[in-house]
């Protein structure tokens, strides 16, 4: 009897499928129980009794092979159908290493079942060469990054942030670079995703915080008391239970005032768990400055924007770069500025490359900005030099 498209009820002792059948869907047990069994020399060889909340019939979908065992109900049973698409969609978006591990486990289970029944139902072994390559590649990259972290090859470069009317440097953004043995600085596009998909981002983020604080200590005599260093904090790093404790420990060790440290977060921090808002509030209460980065580029929620205790909103480069080419980008920039002003936030524009963009943003009410027009991100030594000349300009 069918209840609806997704849920089916079976009487006791009904066969759901037999080993060797083509698998078309998996099942979740809503009520009742089933027996997974093999046919061994004409008799039933029980493998497992499954009950409410358990899943079965997934193996043939995952490894695109035939049913590895048979299944019959033990009593009246209600099953929720999990379609091939529902299952495969999730597997395709999973980490390639997780996919490889899953396939390895399945092939071991199949091997055991084949041994028991003395016969193989698997179609020829599935190659999945693409997955193997992707998994290997990821593990290799993670290992190289972990080694790089140990060798302290990840360092902050700095891009100055300017007051758009006086053109004075008011702060800077720290941007991670990977300095390889040949001295070449690689940008985050070549490694940040691998870091973000593993816990490496937590170690890398911690290393960035420590180096940024050490650098800030060195330049404090060159800059005004409200000069800030903006540091990108990834969602995962922010969700670490001891994030704020470690931040505070470092800050005290370097004897820095919290207001000179700006934490750049994206809305993703709010999706990492319900504690995020509390951590943001504690950061603000301790005096740290908070900026929201990349707003409007992902799953932006106005609800988050209203609830997060932010000082600044950063207008993403993707809007700035198109503001004179696309009427819509200009409208988005205008609305973001308007909204930030209504919420009492400062605005920092990113990716300013032309005089036209600079002047327009300024006339729209944007107070601070960064971009190649003024300076690209530079090494700490070059940034120090830049501050020295900037100070000369200020003094004259
Ligand atoms: P983001 O935080 O949005 O940083 C701004 C990016 O725009 C930087 O790229 C910067 O170099 C680039 N940029 C600034 N002005 C201009 C311009 O005028 N023209 C162009 N074409 N680009 C400009 P970068 O350094 O490659 O960093 C890329 C992203 O990597 C950052 O985007 C941030 O999301 C991430 N990232 C960088 N450092 C860190 C870090 O220490 N921790 C974390 N979690 N993420 C980081
Ligand atoms: P599938 O191969 O699609 O169809 C048979 C199902 O039985 C299989 O997916 C698993 O859900 C389950 N199954 C197969 N072998 C075992 C086993 N050894 N123990 C428990 N469950 C199994
Ligand atoms: Ca940023
Ligand atoms: Ca950005």
mmCIF file with all atom_site columns, C-alpha atoms in Angstrom, residues 71-273:
data_model
loop_
_atom_site.group_PDB
_atom_site.id
_atom_site.type_symbol
_atom_site.label_atom_id
_atom_site.label_alt_id
_atom_site.label_comp_id
_atom_site.label_asym_id
_atom_site.label_entity_id
_atom_site.label_seq_id
_atom_site.pdbx_PDB_ins_code
_atom_site.Cartn_x
_atom_site.Cartn_y
_atom_site.Cartn_z
_atom_site.occupancy
_atom_site.B_iso_or_equiv
_atom_site.pdbx_formal_charge
_atom_site.auth_seq_id
_atom_site.auth_comp_id
_atom_site.auth_asym_id
_atom_site.auth_atom_id
_atom_site.pdbx_PDB_model_num
ATOM 1   C CA . UNK A 1 71  ? 15.893 -7.436  2.315   1.00 0.00 ? 71  UNK A CA 1
ATOM 2   C CA . UNK A 1 72  ? 12.528 -8.478  3.734   1.00 0.00 ? 72  UNK A CA 1
ATOM 3   C CA . UNK A 1 73  ? 10.256 -6.980  6.352   1.00 0.00 ? 73  UNK A CA 1
ATOM 4   C CA . UNK A 1 74  ? 9.938  -8.671  9.751   1.00 0.00 ? 74  UNK A CA 1
ATOM 5   C CA . UNK A 1 75  ? 6.702  -6.905  10.739  1.00 0.00 ? 75  UNK A CA 1
ATOM 6   C CA . UNK A 1 76  ? 4.484  -4.170  9.323   1.00 0.00 ? 76  UNK A CA 1
ATOM 7   C CA . UNK A 1 77  ? 7.018  -1.596  8.219   1.00 0.00 ? 77  UNK A CA 1
ATOM 8   C CA . UNK A 1 78  ? 6.846  1.992   7.014   1.00 0.00 ? 78  UNK A CA 1
ATOM 9   C CA . UNK A 1 79  ? 9.726  3.167   4.856   1.00 0.00 ? 79  UNK A CA 1
ATOM 10  C CA . UNK A 1 80  ? 10.687 6.594   3.553   1.00 0.00 ? 80  UNK A CA 1
ATOM 11  C CA . UNK A 1 81  ? 12.114 6.469   0.072   1.00 0.00 ? 81  UNK A CA 1
ATOM 12  C CA . UNK A 1 82  ? 15.436 8.241   -0.466  1.00 0.00 ? 82  UNK A CA 1
ATOM 13  C CA . UNK A 1 83  ? 15.791 8.797   -4.195  1.00 0.00 ? 83  UNK A CA 1
ATOM 14  C CA . UNK A 1 84  ? 18.981 8.228   -6.137  1.00 0.00 ? 84  UNK A CA 1
ATOM 15  C CA . UNK A 1 85  ? 19.213 11.998  -6.771  1.00 0.00 ? 85  UNK A CA 1
ATOM 16  C CA . UNK A 1 86  ? 18.775 12.882  -3.093  1.00 0.00 ? 86  UNK A CA 1
ATOM 17  C CA . UNK A 1 87  ? 21.591 10.549  -2.137  1.00 0.00 ? 87  UNK A CA 1
ATOM 18  C CA . UNK A 1 88  ? 23.981 11.244  -5.013  1.00 0.00 ? 88  UNK A CA 1
ATOM 19  C CA . UNK A 1 89  ? 23.574 15.037  -4.766  1.00 0.00 ? 89  UNK A CA 1
ATOM 20  C CA . UNK A 1 90  ? 24.960 14.860  -1.250  1.00 0.00 ? 90  UNK A CA 1
ATOM 21  C CA . UNK A 1 91  ? 27.743 12.476  -2.088  1.00 0.00 ? 91  UNK A CA 1
ATOM 22  C CA . UNK A 1 92  ? 28.857 14.563  -5.039  1.00 0.00 ? 92  UNK A CA 1
ATOM 23  C CA . UNK A 1 93  ? 29.238 17.646  -2.857  1.00 0.00 ? 93  UNK A CA 1
ATOM 24  C CA . UNK A 1 94  ? 31.093 15.724  -0.124  1.00 0.00 ? 94  UNK A CA 1
ATOM 25  C CA . UNK A 1 95  ? 34.822 16.008  0.373   1.00 0.00 ? 95  UNK A CA 1
ATOM 26  C CA . UNK A 1 96  ? 36.645 13.727  -2.138  1.00 0.00 ? 96  UNK A CA 1
ATOM 27  C CA . UNK A 1 97  ? 38.609 12.100  0.675   1.00 0.00 ? 97  UNK A CA 1
ATOM 28  C CA . UNK A 1 98  ? 35.353 11.236  2.471   1.00 0.00 ? 98  UNK A CA 1
ATOM 29  C CA . UNK A 1 99  ? 34.015 9.796   -0.819  1.00 0.00 ? 99  UNK A CA 1
ATOM 30  C CA . UNK A 1 100 ? 37.105 7.663   -1.234  1.00 0.00 ? 100 UNK A CA 1
ATOM 31  C CA . UNK A 1 101 ? 36.866 6.361   2.349   1.00 0.00 ? 101 UNK A CA 1
ATOM 32  C CA . UNK A 1 102 ? 33.171 5.575   1.871   1.00 0.00 ? 102 UNK A CA 1
ATOM 33  C CA . UNK A 1 103 ? 33.859 3.586   -1.294  1.00 0.00 ? 103 UNK A CA 1
ATOM 34  C CA . UNK A 1 104 ? 36.696 1.701   0.400   1.00 0.00 ? 104 UNK A CA 1
ATOM 35  C CA . UNK A 1 105 ? 34.353 0.690   3.248   1.00 0.00 ? 105 UNK A CA 1
ATOM 36  C CA . UNK A 1 106 ? 31.634 -0.380  0.808   1.00 0.00 ? 106 UNK A CA 1
ATOM 37  C CA . UNK A 1 107 ? 33.987 -2.502  -1.216  1.00 0.00 ? 107 UNK A CA 1
ATOM 38  C CA . UNK A 1 108 ? 35.150 -4.261  1.978   1.00 0.00 ? 108 UNK A CA 1
ATOM 39  C CA . UNK A 1 109 ? 31.550 -4.947  2.978   1.00 0.00 ? 109 UNK A CA 1
ATOM 40  C CA . UNK A 1 110 ? 30.770 -6.316  -0.494  1.00 0.00 ? 110 UNK A CA 1
ATOM 41  C CA . UNK A 1 111 ? 33.833 -8.512  -0.330  1.00 0.00 ? 111 UNK A CA 1
ATOM 42  C CA . UNK A 1 112 ? 32.646 -9.968  3.006   1.00 0.00 ? 112 UNK A CA 1
ATOM 43  C CA . UNK A 1 113 ? 29.150 -10.620 1.642   1.00 0.00 ? 113 UNK A CA 1
ATOM 44  C CA . UNK A 1 114 ? 30.583 -12.272 -1.495  1.00 0.00 ? 114 UNK A CA 1
ATOM 45  C CA . UNK A 1 115 ? 32.741 -14.500 0.693   1.00 0.00 ? 115 UNK A CA 1
ATOM 46  C CA . UNK A 1 116 ? 29.741 -15.624 2.738   1.00 0.00 ? 116 UNK A CA 1
ATOM 47  C CA . UNK A 1 117 ? 27.584 -16.448 -0.286  1.00 0.00 ? 117 UNK A CA 1
ATOM 48  C CA . UNK A 1 118 ? 30.518 -17.731 -2.346  1.00 0.00 ? 118 UNK A CA 1
ATOM 49  C CA . UNK A 1 119 ? 29.509 -15.622 -5.325  1.00 0.00 ? 119 UNK A CA 1
ATOM 50  C CA . UNK A 1 120 ? 30.017 -12.029 -6.461  1.00 0.00 ? 120 UNK A CA 1
ATOM 51  C CA . UNK A 1 121 ? 27.174 -9.727  -7.476  1.00 0.00 ? 121 UNK A CA 1
ATOM 52  C CA . UNK A 1 122 ? 29.257 -6.666  -7.987  1.00 0.00 ? 122 UNK A CA 1
ATOM 53  C CA . UNK A 1 123 ? 29.455 -5.596  -11.602 1.00 0.00 ? 123 UNK A CA 1
ATOM 54  C CA . UNK A 1 124 ? 33.069 -5.035  -12.577 1.00 0.00 ? 124 UNK A CA 1
ATOM 55  C CA . UNK A 1 125 ? 34.992 -3.017  -9.996  1.00 0.00 ? 125 UNK A CA 1
ATOM 56  C CA . UNK A 1 126 ? 34.127 0.658   -10.368 1.00 0.00 ? 126 UNK A CA 1
ATOM 57  C CA . UNK A 1 127 ? 37.203 2.628   -11.237 1.00 0.00 ? 127 UNK A CA 1
ATOM 58  C CA . UNK A 1 128 ? 36.312 6.119   -9.837  1.00 0.00 ? 128 UNK A CA 1
ATOM 59  C CA . UNK A 1 129 ? 39.671 7.335   -11.045 1.00 0.00 ? 129 UNK A CA 1
ATOM 60  C CA . UNK A 1 130 ? 38.533 10.971  -10.880 1.00 0.00 ? 130 UNK A CA 1
ATOM 61  C CA . UNK A 1 131 ? 37.636 10.617  -7.199  1.00 0.00 ? 131 UNK A CA 1
ATOM 62  C CA . UNK A 1 132 ? 40.887 8.888   -6.399  1.00 0.00 ? 132 UNK A CA 1
ATOM 63  C CA . UNK A 1 133 ? 42.851 11.645  -8.113  1.00 0.00 ? 133 UNK A CA 1
ATOM 64  C CA . UNK A 1 134 ? 40.884 14.394  -6.366  1.00 0.00 ? 134 UNK A CA 1
ATOM 65  C CA . UNK A 1 135 ? 41.317 12.722  -2.963  1.00 0.00 ? 135 UNK A CA 1
ATOM 66  C CA . UNK A 1 136 ? 45.036 12.211  -3.501  1.00 0.00 ? 136 UNK A CA 1
ATOM 67  C CA . UNK A 1 137 ? 45.435 15.781  -4.685  1.00 0.00 ? 137 UNK A CA 1
ATOM 68  C CA . UNK A 1 138 ? 43.632 17.124  -1.633  1.00 0.00 ? 138 UNK A CA 1
ATOM 69  C CA . UNK A 1 139 ? 45.655 15.060  0.827   1.00 0.00 ? 139 UNK A CA 1
ATOM 70  C CA . UNK A 1 140 ? 48.873 16.128  -0.910  1.00 0.00 ? 140 UNK A CA 1
ATOM 71  C CA . UNK A 1 141 ? 47.899 19.791  -0.793  1.00 0.00 ? 141 UNK A CA 1
ATOM 72  C CA . UNK A 1 142 ? 46.896 19.543  2.871   1.00 0.00 ? 142 UNK A CA 1
ATOM 73  C CA . UNK A 1 143 ? 50.234 17.930  3.688   1.00 0.00 ? 143 UNK A CA 1
ATOM 74  C CA . UNK A 1 144 ? 52.159 20.608  1.801   1.00 0.00 ? 144 UNK A CA 1
ATOM 75  C CA . UNK A 1 145 ? 50.212 23.345  3.617   1.00 0.00 ? 145 UNK A CA 1
ATOM 76  C CA . UNK A 1 146 ? 50.740 21.667  7.010   1.00 0.00 ? 146 UNK A CA 1
ATOM 77  C CA . UNK A 1 147 ? 54.469 21.500  6.245   1.00 0.00 ? 147 UNK A CA 1
ATOM 78  C CA . UNK A 1 148 ? 54.400 25.150  5.126   1.00 0.00 ? 148 UNK A CA 1
ATOM 79  C CA . UNK A 1 149 ? 52.737 26.122  8.402   1.00 0.00 ? 149 UNK A CA 1
ATOM 80  C CA . UNK A 1 150 ? 55.427 24.329  10.357  1.00 0.00 ? 150 UNK A CA 1
ATOM 81  C CA . UNK A 1 151 ? 58.091 26.167  8.352   1.00 0.00 ? 151 UNK A CA 1
ATOM 82  C CA . UNK A 1 152 ? 56.293 29.479  8.998   1.00 0.00 ? 152 UNK A CA 1
ATOM 83  C CA . UNK A 1 153 ? 55.834 30.087  5.271   1.00 0.00 ? 153 UNK A CA 1
ATOM 84  C CA . UNK A 1 154 ? 52.410 31.733  5.694   1.00 0.00 ? 154 UNK A CA 1
ATOM 85  C CA . UNK A 1 155 ? 52.791 35.394  6.487   1.00 0.00 ? 155 UNK A CA 1
ATOM 86  C CA . UNK A 1 156 ? 50.640 38.531  6.388   1.00 0.00 ? 156 UNK A CA 1
ATOM 87  C CA . UNK A 1 157 ? 51.084 41.116  3.678   1.00 0.00 ? 157 UNK A CA 1
ATOM 88  C CA . UNK A 1 158 ? 49.377 44.446  4.210   1.00 0.00 ? 158 UNK A CA 1
ATOM 89  C CA . UNK A 1 159 ? 47.148 46.595  2.044   1.00 0.00 ? 159 UNK A CA 1
ATOM 90  C CA . UNK A 1 160 ? 46.757 50.146  3.380   1.00 0.00 ? 160 UNK A CA 1
ATOM 91  C CA . UNK A 1 161 ? 43.262 51.489  4.005   1.00 0.00 ? 161 UNK A CA 1
ATOM 92  C CA . UNK A 1 162 ? 42.822 55.205  3.374   1.00 0.00 ? 162 UNK A CA 1
ATOM 93  C CA . UNK A 1 163 ? 40.589 57.991  4.533   1.00 0.00 ? 163 UNK A CA 1
ATOM 94  C CA . UNK A 1 164 ? 39.107 58.789  1.126   1.00 0.00 ? 164 UNK A CA 1
ATOM 95  C CA . UNK A 1 165 ? 38.978 62.570  1.625   1.00 0.00 ? 165 UNK A CA 1
ATOM 96  C CA . UNK A 1 166 ? 42.406 63.227  3.218   1.00 0.00 ? 166 UNK A CA 1
ATOM 97  C CA . UNK A 1 167 ? 44.116 60.241  1.532   1.00 0.00 ? 167 UNK A CA 1
ATOM 98  C CA . UNK A 1 168 ? 45.788 59.474  4.860   1.00 0.00 ? 168 UNK A CA 1
ATOM 99  C CA . UNK A 1 169 ? 46.410 55.860  5.829   1.00 0.00 ? 169 UNK A CA 1
ATOM 100 C CA . UNK A 1 170 ? 44.023 55.006  8.675   1.00 0.00 ? 170 UNK A CA 1
ATOM 101 C CA . UNK A 1 171 ? 44.677 51.286  8.874   1.00 0.00 ? 171 UNK A CA 1
ATOM 102 C CA . UNK A 1 172 ? 45.478 48.217  6.826   1.00 0.00 ? 172 UNK A CA 1
ATOM 103 C CA . UNK A 1 173 ? 44.134 44.805  5.955   1.00 0.00 ? 173 UNK A CA 1
ATOM 104 C CA . UNK A 1 174 ? 46.313 41.762  6.606   1.00 0.00 ? 174 UNK A CA 1
ATOM 105 C CA . UNK A 1 175 ? 46.204 39.341  3.663   1.00 0.00 ? 175 UNK A CA 1
ATOM 106 C CA . UNK A 1 176 ? 47.784 35.933  3.873   1.00 0.00 ? 176 UNK A CA 1
ATOM 107 C CA . UNK A 1 177 ? 50.602 34.997  1.492   1.00 0.00 ? 177 UNK A CA 1
ATOM 108 C CA . UNK A 1 178 ? 52.463 31.716  1.096   1.00 0.00 ? 178 UNK A CA 1
ATOM 109 C CA . UNK A 1 179 ? 56.143 32.381  0.613   1.00 0.00 ? 179 UNK A CA 1
ATOM 110 C CA . UNK A 1 180 ? 57.742 29.349  -1.014  1.00 0.00 ? 180 UNK A CA 1
ATOM 111 C CA . UNK A 1 181 ? 61.432 28.440  -0.926  1.00 0.00 ? 181 UNK A CA 1
ATOM 112 C CA . UNK A 1 182 ? 62.053 30.452  -4.128  1.00 0.00 ? 182 UNK A CA 1
ATOM 113 C CA . UNK A 1 183 ? 60.647 33.571  -2.416  1.00 0.00 ? 183 UNK A CA 1
ATOM 114 C CA . UNK A 1 184 ? 57.520 33.792  -4.572  1.00 0.00 ? 184 UNK A CA 1
ATOM 115 C CA . UNK A 1 185 ? 54.409 34.971  -2.685  1.00 0.00 ? 185 UNK A CA 1
ATOM 116 C CA . UNK A 1 186 ? 51.332 32.920  -3.560  1.00 0.00 ? 186 UNK A CA 1
ATOM 117 C CA . UNK A 1 187 ? 47.892 34.517  -3.102  1.00 0.00 ? 187 UNK A CA 1
ATOM 118 C CA . UNK A 1 188 ? 45.095 32.841  -1.128  1.00 0.00 ? 188 UNK A CA 1
ATOM 119 C CA . UNK A 1 189 ? 43.215 31.719  -4.261  1.00 0.00 ? 189 UNK A CA 1
ATOM 120 C CA . UNK A 1 190 ? 45.821 28.931  -4.562  1.00 0.00 ? 190 UNK A CA 1
ATOM 121 C CA . UNK A 1 191 ? 45.430 27.522  -1.033  1.00 0.00 ? 191 UNK A CA 1
ATOM 122 C CA . UNK A 1 192 ? 42.633 29.108  1.016   1.00 0.00 ? 192 UNK A CA 1
ATOM 123 C CA . UNK A 1 193 ? 39.906 26.638  -0.070  1.00 0.00 ? 193 UNK A CA 1
ATOM 124 C CA . UNK A 1 194 ? 41.997 23.644  0.977   1.00 0.00 ? 194 UNK A CA 1
ATOM 125 C CA . UNK A 1 195 ? 42.648 25.360  4.309   1.00 0.00 ? 195 UNK A CA 1
ATOM 126 C CA . UNK A 1 196 ? 38.985 26.259  4.803   1.00 0.00 ? 196 UNK A CA 1
ATOM 127 C CA . UNK A 1 197 ? 37.886 22.677  4.082   1.00 0.00 ? 197 UNK A CA 1
ATOM 128 C CA . UNK A 1 198 ? 40.091 21.319  6.834   1.00 0.00 ? 198 UNK A CA 1
ATOM 129 C CA . UNK A 1 199 ? 41.150 22.417  10.293  1.00 0.00 ? 199 UNK A CA 1
ATOM 130 C CA . UNK A 1 200 ? 44.328 23.917  8.763   1.00 0.00 ? 200 UNK A CA 1
ATOM 131 C CA . UNK A 1 201 ? 42.547 27.282  8.607   1.00 0.00 ? 201 UNK A CA 1
ATOM 132 C CA . UNK A 1 202 ? 42.455 27.328  12.414  1.00 0.00 ? 202 UNK A CA 1
ATOM 133 C CA . UNK A 1 203 ? 46.252 26.946  12.692  1.00 0.00 ? 203 UNK A CA 1
ATOM 134 C CA . UNK A 1 204 ? 46.845 29.346  9.804   1.00 0.00 ? 204 UNK A CA 1
ATOM 135 C CA . UNK A 1 205 ? 44.472 31.905  11.343  1.00 0.00 ? 205 UNK A CA 1
ATOM 136 C CA . UNK A 1 206 ? 46.226 31.652  14.691  1.00 0.00 ? 206 UNK A CA 1
ATOM 137 C CA . UNK A 1 207 ? 49.618 32.171  12.999  1.00 0.00 ? 207 UNK A CA 1
ATOM 138 C CA . UNK A 1 208 ? 48.218 35.234  11.203  1.00 0.00 ? 208 UNK A CA 1
ATOM 139 C CA . UNK A 1 209 ? 46.895 36.746  14.443  1.00 0.00 ? 209 UNK A CA 1
ATOM 140 C CA . UNK A 1 210 ? 50.218 36.293  16.169  1.00 0.00 ? 210 UNK A CA 1
ATOM 141 C CA . UNK A 1 211 ? 52.257 37.798  13.326  1.00 0.00 ? 211 UNK A CA 1
ATOM 142 C CA . UNK A 1 212 ? 49.842 40.702  12.831  1.00 0.00 ? 212 UNK A CA 1
ATOM 143 C CA . UNK A 1 213 ? 50.083 41.582  16.517  1.00 0.00 ? 213 UNK A CA 1
ATOM 144 C CA . UNK A 1 214 ? 53.894 41.374  16.414  1.00 0.00 ? 214 UNK A CA 1
ATOM 145 C CA . UNK A 1 215 ? 53.918 43.665  13.355  1.00 0.00 ? 215 UNK A CA 1
ATOM 146 C CA . UNK A 1 216 ? 51.455 46.113  14.898  1.00 0.00 ? 216 UNK A CA 1
ATOM 147 C CA . UNK A 1 217 ? 53.694 46.363  17.968  1.00 0.00 ? 217 UNK A CA 1
ATOM 148 C CA . UNK A 1 218 ? 56.590 47.329  15.682  1.00 0.00 ? 218 UNK A CA 1
ATOM 149 C CA . UNK A 1 219 ? 54.733 50.093  13.845  1.00 0.00 ? 219 UNK A CA 1
ATOM 150 C CA . UNK A 1 220 ? 52.787 51.621  16.709  1.00 0.00 ? 220 UNK A CA 1
ATOM 151 C CA . UNK A 1 221 ? 55.225 54.496  17.070  1.00 0.00 ? 221 UNK A CA 1
ATOM 152 C CA . UNK A 1 222 ? 54.724 55.411  13.390  1.00 0.00 ? 222 UNK A CA 1
ATOM 153 C CA . UNK A 1 223 ? 50.952 55.539  13.365  1.00 0.00 ? 223 UNK A CA 1
ATOM 154 C CA . UNK A 1 224 ? 48.147 57.419  15.122  1.00 0.00 ? 224 UNK A CA 1
ATOM 155 C CA . UNK A 1 225 ? 46.519 55.835  18.189  1.00 0.00 ? 225 UNK A CA 1
ATOM 156 C CA . UNK A 1 226 ? 43.386 54.880  16.249  1.00 0.00 ? 226 UNK A CA 1
ATOM 157 C CA . UNK A 1 227 ? 45.293 53.122  13.428  1.00 0.00 ? 227 UNK A CA 1
ATOM 158 C CA . UNK A 1 228 ? 43.873 49.610  12.955  1.00 0.00 ? 228 UNK A CA 1
ATOM 159 C CA . UNK A 1 229 ? 44.972 46.265  11.522  1.00 0.00 ? 229 UNK A CA 1
ATOM 160 C CA . UNK A 1 230 ? 42.085 44.389  9.952   1.00 0.00 ? 230 UNK A CA 1
ATOM 161 C CA . UNK A 1 231 ? 42.448 40.610  10.165  1.00 0.00 ? 231 UNK A CA 1
ATOM 162 C CA . UNK A 1 232 ? 40.298 38.100  8.237   1.00 0.00 ? 232 UNK A CA 1
ATOM 163 C CA . UNK A 1 233 ? 38.754 35.497  10.523  1.00 0.00 ? 233 UNK A CA 1
ATOM 164 C CA . UNK A 1 234 ? 37.239 32.432  8.888   1.00 0.00 ? 234 UNK A CA 1
ATOM 165 C CA . UNK A 1 235 ? 33.965 30.959  10.138  1.00 0.00 ? 235 UNK A CA 1
ATOM 166 C CA . UNK A 1 236 ? 35.641 27.797  11.338  1.00 0.00 ? 236 UNK A CA 1
ATOM 167 C CA . UNK A 1 237 ? 38.326 29.691  13.235  1.00 0.00 ? 237 UNK A CA 1
ATOM 168 C CA . UNK A 1 238 ? 35.697 31.898  14.849  1.00 0.00 ? 238 UNK A CA 1
ATOM 169 C CA . UNK A 1 239 ? 33.668 28.854  15.932  1.00 0.00 ? 239 UNK A CA 1
ATOM 170 C CA . UNK A 1 240 ? 36.598 27.391  17.904  1.00 0.00 ? 240 UNK A CA 1
ATOM 171 C CA . UNK A 1 241 ? 35.458 27.379  21.552  1.00 0.00 ? 241 UNK A CA 1
ATOM 172 C CA . UNK A 1 242 ? 38.678 29.053  22.736  1.00 0.00 ? 242 UNK A CA 1
ATOM 173 C CA . UNK A 1 243 ? 38.925 31.630  19.902  1.00 0.00 ? 243 UNK A CA 1
ATOM 174 C CA . UNK A 1 244 ? 38.380 34.676  22.099  1.00 0.00 ? 244 UNK A CA 1
ATOM 175 C CA . UNK A 1 245 ? 40.538 33.363  24.976  1.00 0.00 ? 245 UNK A CA 1
ATOM 176 C CA . UNK A 1 246 ? 43.458 32.835  22.602  1.00 0.00 ? 246 UNK A CA 1
ATOM 177 C CA . UNK A 1 247 ? 42.932 36.231  20.997  1.00 0.00 ? 247 UNK A CA 1
ATOM 178 C CA . UNK A 1 248 ? 42.964 37.892  24.396  1.00 0.00 ? 248 UNK A CA 1
ATOM 179 C CA . UNK A 1 249 ? 46.051 35.959  25.510  1.00 0.00 ? 249 UNK A CA 1
ATOM 180 C CA . UNK A 1 250 ? 47.947 37.121  22.432  1.00 0.00 ? 250 UNK A CA 1
ATOM 181 C CA . UNK A 1 251 ? 46.767 40.694  22.771  1.00 0.00 ? 251 UNK A CA 1
ATOM 182 C CA . UNK A 1 252 ? 47.876 40.843  26.399  1.00 0.00 ? 252 UNK A CA 1
ATOM 183 C CA . UNK A 1 253 ? 51.220 39.253  25.530  1.00 0.00 ? 253 UNK A CA 1
ATOM 184 C CA . UNK A 1 254 ? 51.800 42.020  22.967  1.00 0.00 ? 254 UNK A CA 1
ATOM 185 C CA . UNK A 1 255 ? 50.209 44.678  25.212  1.00 0.00 ? 255 UNK A CA 1
ATOM 186 C CA . UNK A 1 256 ? 47.985 45.999  22.458  1.00 0.00 ? 256 UNK A CA 1
ATOM 187 C CA . UNK A 1 257 ? 44.726 47.924  22.827  1.00 0.00 ? 257 UNK A CA 1
ATOM 188 C CA . UNK A 1 258 ? 41.780 45.963  21.397  1.00 0.00 ? 258 UNK A CA 1
ATOM 189 C CA . UNK A 1 259 ? 40.471 48.908  19.340  1.00 0.00 ? 259 UNK A CA 1
ATOM 190 C CA . UNK A 1 260 ? 43.521 48.699  17.036  1.00 0.00 ? 260 UNK A CA 1
ATOM 191 C CA . UNK A 1 261 ? 42.531 45.184  16.055  1.00 0.00 ? 261 UNK A CA 1
ATOM 192 C CA . UNK A 1 262 ? 39.678 44.839  13.603  1.00 0.00 ? 262 UNK A CA 1
ATOM 193 C CA . UNK A 1 263 ? 38.187 41.409  13.036  1.00 0.00 ? 263 UNK A CA 1
ATOM 194 C CA . UNK A 1 264 ? 36.845 40.943  9.502   1.00 0.00 ? 264 UNK A CA 1
ATOM 195 C CA . UNK A 1 265 ? 34.162 38.281  9.488   1.00 0.00 ? 265 UNK A CA 1
ATOM 196 C CA . UNK A 1 266 ? 31.634 37.150  6.910   1.00 0.00 ? 266 UNK A CA 1
ATOM 197 C CA . UNK A 1 267 ? 28.062 36.128  7.562   1.00 0.00 ? 267 UNK A CA 1
ATOM 198 C CA . UNK A 1 268 ? 29.279 32.549  7.602   1.00 0.00 ? 268 UNK A CA 1
ATOM 199 C CA . UNK A 1 269 ? 30.299 33.004  11.242  1.00 0.00 ? 269 UNK A CA 1
ATOM 200 C CA . UNK A 1 270 ? 26.583 33.218  12.054  1.00 0.00 ? 270 UNK A CA 1
ATOM 201 C CA . UNK A 1 271 ? 25.968 29.872  10.367  1.00 0.00 ? 271 UNK A CA 1
ATOM 202 C CA . UNK A 1 272 ? 28.612 28.058  12.399  1.00 0.00 ? 272 UNK A CA 1
ATOM 203 C CA . UNK A 1 273 ? 26.419 27.871  15.487  1.00 0.00 ? 273 UNK A CA 1
#
